[in-house]
Tab-separated table of C-alpha atoms in Angstrom:
chain	number	residue	atom	x	y	z
A	29	MET	CA	-24.834	1.886	20.434
A	30	GLY	CA	-21.640	2.575	18.526
A	31	HIS	CA	-22.690	6.129	17.745
A	32	THR	CA	-23.662	6.687	21.390
A	33	ILE	CA	-20.258	5.524	22.659
A	34	PHE	CA	-18.453	7.697	20.103
A	35	LEU	CA	-20.643	10.656	21.114
A	36	ALA	CA	-19.759	10.105	24.783
A	37	TYR	CA	-16.078	10.031	23.806
A	38	ILE	CA	-16.370	13.332	21.909
A	39	LEU	CA	-18.217	15.044	24.765
A	40	ALA	CA	-15.856	13.727	27.447
A	41	VAL	CA	-12.516	14.262	25.693
A	42	PHE	CA	-12.919	17.306	23.443
A	43	TYR	CA	-15.647	19.505	24.883
A	44	PRO	CA	-14.212	20.292	28.367
A	45	PRO	CA	-10.789	21.647	27.238
A	46	ILE	CA	-12.347	23.602	24.349
A	47	ALA	CA	-15.038	25.063	26.626
A	48	GLN	CA	-12.394	26.016	29.189
A	49	SER	CA	-9.616	27.337	26.915
A	50	GLY	CA	-11.170	27.987	23.512
A	51	LEU	CA	-8.793	27.398	20.584
A	52	ASP	CA	-5.925	26.740	22.991
A	53	GLY	CA	-7.893	23.769	24.280
A	54	LEU	CA	-6.891	21.886	21.133
A	55	GLN	CA	-3.357	21.582	22.497
A	56	GLY	CA	-2.596	18.143	23.795
A	57	LEU	CA	-5.711	16.570	22.273
A	58	HIS	CA	-5.409	13.457	20.136
A	59	LEU	CA	-6.027	15.266	16.845
A	60	PRO	CA	-3.759	14.768	13.796
A	61	ALA	CA	-4.691	18.270	12.597
A	62	GLY	CA	-5.098	19.906	16.005
A	63	PHE	CA	-3.742	23.162	17.404
A	64	ARG	CA	-1.110	25.013	15.401
A	65	GLU	CA	0.389	28.241	16.659
A	66	GLY	CA	-0.574	31.250	14.533
A	67	ASP	CA	-3.027	29.337	12.331
A	68	THR	CA	-6.269	30.887	13.603
A	69	LEU	CA	-8.384	29.855	10.614
A	70	GLY	CA	-7.141	26.278	10.752
A	71	ASN	CA	-7.695	26.111	14.514
A	72	LEU	CA	-11.239	27.432	14.075
A	73	ALA	CA	-11.867	24.775	11.436
A	74	ALA	CA	-10.569	22.097	13.815
A	75	VAL	CA	-12.759	23.321	16.691
A	76	ALA	CA	-15.851	23.522	14.462
A	77	HIS	CA	-15.133	20.055	13.091
A	78	VAL	CA	-14.910	18.557	16.601
A	79	VAL	CA	-17.768	20.508	18.235
A	80	LEU	CA	-20.225	19.904	15.396
A	81	ALA	CA	-19.296	16.220	15.255
A	82	ALA	CA	-21.418	15.766	18.386
A	83	ILE	CA	-24.528	16.892	16.479
A	84	VAL	CA	-23.665	14.715	13.479
A	85	ILE	CA	-22.889	11.587	15.506
A	86	GLY	CA	-25.567	12.079	18.168
A	87	GLY	CA	-28.336	13.646	16.088
A	88	GLY	CA	-28.193	11.379	13.053
A	89	PRO	CA	-29.486	8.189	14.719
A	90	LEU	CA	-32.309	10.141	16.420
A	91	GLN	CA	-33.548	11.228	12.993
A	92	LEU	CA	-33.966	7.579	12.021
A	93	ILE	CA	-36.288	6.643	14.897
A	94	PRO	CA	-39.899	6.450	13.614
A	95	ALA	CA	-41.360	7.302	17.048
A	96	VAL	CA	-39.467	10.611	17.082
A	97	ARG	CA	-40.813	11.532	13.654
A	98	ARG	CA	-44.372	10.624	14.658
A	99	HIS	CA	-44.604	12.022	18.183
A	100	ALA	CA	-42.131	14.932	18.022
A	101	PRO	CA	-42.319	16.285	14.465
A	102	THR	CA	-41.168	19.791	15.451
A	103	PHE	CA	-38.120	18.393	17.241
A	104	HIS	CA	-37.466	16.151	14.229
A	105	ARG	CA	-37.535	19.094	11.820
A	106	TRP	CA	-35.282	21.340	13.895
A	107	LEU	CA	-32.858	18.515	14.656
A	108	GLY	CA	-32.780	17.727	10.941
A	109	ARG	CA	-31.896	21.329	10.112
A	110	SER	CA	-29.226	21.400	12.806
A	111	TYR	CA	-27.843	18.065	11.627
A	112	LEU	CA	-27.666	19.219	8.024
A	113	MET	CA	-25.924	22.496	8.890
A	114	ALA	CA	-23.492	20.704	11.208
A	115	ALA	CA	-22.657	18.131	8.534
A	116	VAL	CA	-22.085	20.820	5.906
A	117	ILE	CA	-19.915	23.064	8.100
A	118	SER	CA	-17.984	20.081	9.459
A	119	SER	CA	-17.331	18.815	5.934
A	120	VAL	CA	-16.134	22.205	4.715
A	121	GLY	CA	-13.827	22.432	7.730
A	122	GLY	CA	-12.631	18.895	7.150
A	123	LEU	CA	-11.847	19.623	3.498
A	124	TYR	CA	-9.918	22.728	4.517
A	125	MET	CA	-7.857	20.833	7.086
A	126	THR	CA	-7.256	17.925	4.706
A	127	TRP	CA	-5.585	20.126	2.099
A	128	THR	CA	-3.873	22.720	4.327
A	129	ARG	CA	-2.653	20.784	7.359
A	130	HIS	CA	-2.828	17.079	6.467
A	131	SER	CA	-0.478	15.177	8.765
A	132	ILE	CA	-1.238	11.454	8.369
A	133	GLY	CA	-1.522	9.158	5.381
A	134	ASP	CA	-0.670	10.294	1.870
A	135	LEU	CA	-2.271	11.792	-1.230
A	136	VAL	CA	-4.542	8.767	-1.680
A	137	SER	CA	-6.046	9.233	1.779
A	138	GLN	CA	-6.469	12.960	1.125
A	139	VAL	CA	-8.371	12.298	-2.097
A	140	THR	CA	-10.585	9.543	-0.690
A	141	ILE	CA	-11.689	11.521	2.370
A	142	SER	CA	-12.230	14.602	0.190
A	143	ILE	CA	-14.633	12.628	-1.981
A	144	ASP	CA	-16.658	11.866	1.131
A	145	GLY	CA	-16.731	15.558	2.073
A	146	ILE	CA	-18.005	16.434	-1.385
A	147	LEU	CA	-20.670	13.712	-1.187
A	148	VAL	CA	-21.896	15.167	2.120
A	149	LEU	CA	-22.305	18.590	0.493
A	150	VAL	CA	-24.076	17.157	-2.558
A	151	PHE	CA	-26.449	14.950	-0.536
A	152	ALA	CA	-27.257	17.833	1.826
A	153	PHE	CA	-28.158	20.086	-1.099
A	154	LEU	CA	-30.355	17.433	-2.727
A	155	ALA	CA	-32.080	16.631	0.586
A	156	VAL	CA	-32.919	20.309	1.124
A	157	ARG	CA	-34.116	20.757	-2.442
A	158	ALA	CA	-36.430	17.741	-2.174
A	159	ALA	CA	-37.787	18.956	1.181
A	160	MET	CA	-38.497	22.441	-0.174
A	161	SER	CA	-40.377	20.862	-3.075
A	162	ARG	CA	-42.398	18.708	-0.635
A	163	ARG	CA	-41.079	15.506	-2.196
A	164	ILE	CA	-40.967	13.721	1.143
A	165	ILE	CA	-40.005	10.220	-0.040
A	166	GLU	CA	-37.183	11.608	-2.157
A	167	HIS	CA	-36.102	13.840	0.722
A	168	ARG	CA	-35.965	10.866	3.074
A	169	ARG	CA	-33.750	8.934	0.672
A	170	TRP	CA	-31.306	11.800	0.202
A	171	ALA	CA	-31.264	12.353	3.981
A	172	LEU	CA	-30.378	8.684	4.513
A	173	ARG	CA	-27.578	8.989	1.949
A	174	LEU	CA	-26.374	12.064	3.809
A	175	PHE	CA	-26.391	10.105	7.071
A	176	MET	CA	-24.264	7.343	5.553
A	177	ALA	CA	-21.736	9.766	4.067
A	178	ALA	CA	-21.574	11.928	7.208
A	179	SER	CA	-20.998	8.794	9.312
A	180	ALA	CA	-18.037	7.682	7.175
A	181	VAL	CA	-15.489	8.786	9.790
A	182	TRP	CA	-17.282	6.545	12.293
A	183	PHE	CA	-17.407	3.634	9.830
A	184	PHE	CA	-13.668	4.137	9.203
A	185	ARG	CA	-12.733	3.834	12.873
A	186	VAL	CA	-15.008	0.864	13.502
A	187	ALA	CA	-13.892	-1.022	10.389
A	188	LEU	CA	-10.208	-0.308	11.041
A	189	MET	CA	-10.327	-1.532	14.635
A	190	GLY	CA	-12.432	-4.544	13.710
A	191	TRP	CA	-9.939	-5.450	10.977
A	192	ALA	CA	-7.009	-4.962	13.371
A	193	MET	CA	-8.661	-7.208	15.960
A	194	LEU	CA	-9.400	-9.994	13.459
A	195	THR	CA	-6.232	-9.904	11.325
A	196	GLY	CA	-3.664	-8.092	13.435
A	197	GLY	CA	-3.728	-5.166	11.029
A	198	TRP	CA	-2.795	-6.893	7.769
A	199	GLY	CA	-2.322	-4.368	4.967
A	200	VAL	CA	-1.784	-1.424	7.356
A	201	ASP	CA	1.520	0.388	7.883
A	202	TRP	CA	0.832	2.000	11.241
A	203	ASP	CA	3.901	4.250	11.135
A	204	SER	CA	2.985	6.005	7.871
A	205	PHE	CA	-0.715	5.117	8.133
A	206	THR	CA	-0.764	3.812	4.577
A	207	GLY	CA	-1.245	0.401	3.013
A	208	PRO	CA	-3.624	-1.564	0.765
A	209	PHE	CA	-6.290	-2.054	3.411
A	210	LEU	CA	-6.323	1.644	4.306
A	211	TYR	CA	-6.586	2.570	0.626
A	212	ALA	CA	-9.555	0.209	0.236
A	213	LEU	CA	-11.119	1.477	3.454
A	214	GLY	CA	-10.613	5.060	2.276
A	215	VAL	CA	-13.324	4.578	-0.329
A	216	GLY	CA	-15.114	1.708	1.391
A	217	GLN	CA	-15.982	3.842	4.439
A	218	TYR	CA	-18.704	5.549	2.401
A	219	LEU	CA	-19.170	3.428	-0.744
A	220	VAL	CA	-20.047	0.225	1.137
A	221	PRO	CA	-22.683	1.860	3.415
A	222	LEU	CA	-24.131	3.746	0.436
A	223	ALA	CA	-24.239	0.565	-1.662
A	224	MET	CA	-26.021	-1.308	1.120
A	225	LEU	CA	-28.495	1.569	1.422
A	226	GLU	CA	-29.275	1.496	-2.309
A	227	TRP	CA	-29.734	-2.271	-2.086
A	228	TYR	CA	-32.123	-1.696	0.818
A	229	PHE	CA	-34.114	0.778	-1.301
A	230	HIS	CA	-34.319	-1.813	-4.073
A	231	CYS	CA	-35.556	-4.498	-1.659
A	232	GLN	CA	-38.437	-2.205	-0.669
A	233	LYS	CA	-39.795	-2.132	-4.205
A	234	ARG	CA	-42.801	-4.288	-4.983
A	235	GLU	CA	-41.052	-5.955	-7.905
A	236	ALA	CA	-38.091	-6.983	-5.751
A	237	ARG	CA	-37.929	-10.775	-5.636
A	238	GLN	CA	-37.674	-12.717	-2.415
A	239	ARG	CA	-34.252	-14.099	-3.340
A	240	VAL	CA	-32.958	-10.530	-3.669
A	241	GLN	CA	-34.189	-9.766	-0.159
A	242	ILE	CA	-32.645	-12.975	1.179
A	243	ALA	CA	-29.338	-12.084	-0.476
A	244	PHE	CA	-29.472	-8.648	1.131
A	245	ILE	CA	-30.120	-10.109	4.595
A	246	SER	CA	-27.379	-12.705	4.070
A	247	THR	CA	-24.950	-9.869	3.361
A	248	LEU	CA	-26.192	-7.519	6.072
A	249	VAL	CA	-25.947	-10.025	8.934
A	250	PRO	CA	-22.188	-10.794	8.665
A	251	MET	CA	-21.465	-7.104	8.047
A	252	THR	CA	-23.379	-6.255	11.229
A	253	VAL	CA	-21.402	-8.866	13.159
A	254	PHE	CA	-18.155	-7.352	11.850
A	255	MET	CA	-19.407	-3.892	12.804
A	256	ALA	CA	-20.190	-5.108	16.334
A	257	ILE	CA	-16.641	-6.472	16.621
A	258	GLY	CA	-15.312	-3.142	15.385
A	259	ILE	CA	-17.402	-1.183	17.886
A	260	PHE	CA	-16.076	-3.338	20.724
A	261	ALA	CA	-12.462	-2.981	19.523
A	262	ALA	CA	-12.766	0.790	18.982
A	263	THR	CA	-14.413	1.248	22.380
A	264	MET	CA	-11.793	-0.735	24.273
A	265	GLY	CA	-8.789	0.337	22.229
A	266	MET	CA	-9.498	3.945	21.206
A	267	TRP	CA	-12.362	5.630	23.028
A	268	LEU	CA	-12.731	4.250	26.554
A	269	PRO	CA	-9.030	4.578	27.542
A	270	GLN	CA	-9.147	8.335	26.856
A	271	MET	CA	-12.448	9.039	28.615
């Protein structure tokens, strides 16, 4: 649901002005690294990052639905290829914008988001290599890691708004967009989802004990509740007002 709402926000806010005015459509949009006069390469990177985000945010969850894989395997394969290419190009564009036109946060935020971009590229390569070698189980695991890393920007927004709703924004300097919570979230936006995914893989093993599975569920449930709060806060505070 959270991905669907974010996808609707991207399609409603960013697509119409870009489709109508091209690079100039970036002007006036709520983008920290948006349109800059004379910077054609940077503007192209920004447009690619926004346009391809729709495939990453909208296509990723569809890849996880078993019924799609079973009943529409051709669609699943082509969507997977499109998703992977979109994630790679978007990450390259994001890395370029981070280090050439970064406008919020500080060096710590630049480094932490760059690590995520690099993880996306690494996971995409390993997913493709496993698929080409017909190692389907390994491919699926690398693809799931790719999904988690590529969704980090979504996790960031949801976690930030959930935290702001519950604590009033403790540990966040909104003017400079720095602070201890933002530094922790900078790495947590991809490390926490990836850690939970690895724990999930471990719980699937035959030798995994029941208490390990119970511990996983006991951790996943409150995290899901927090995520639901974050989705509500992000929807009402960030996405819906601009749609």
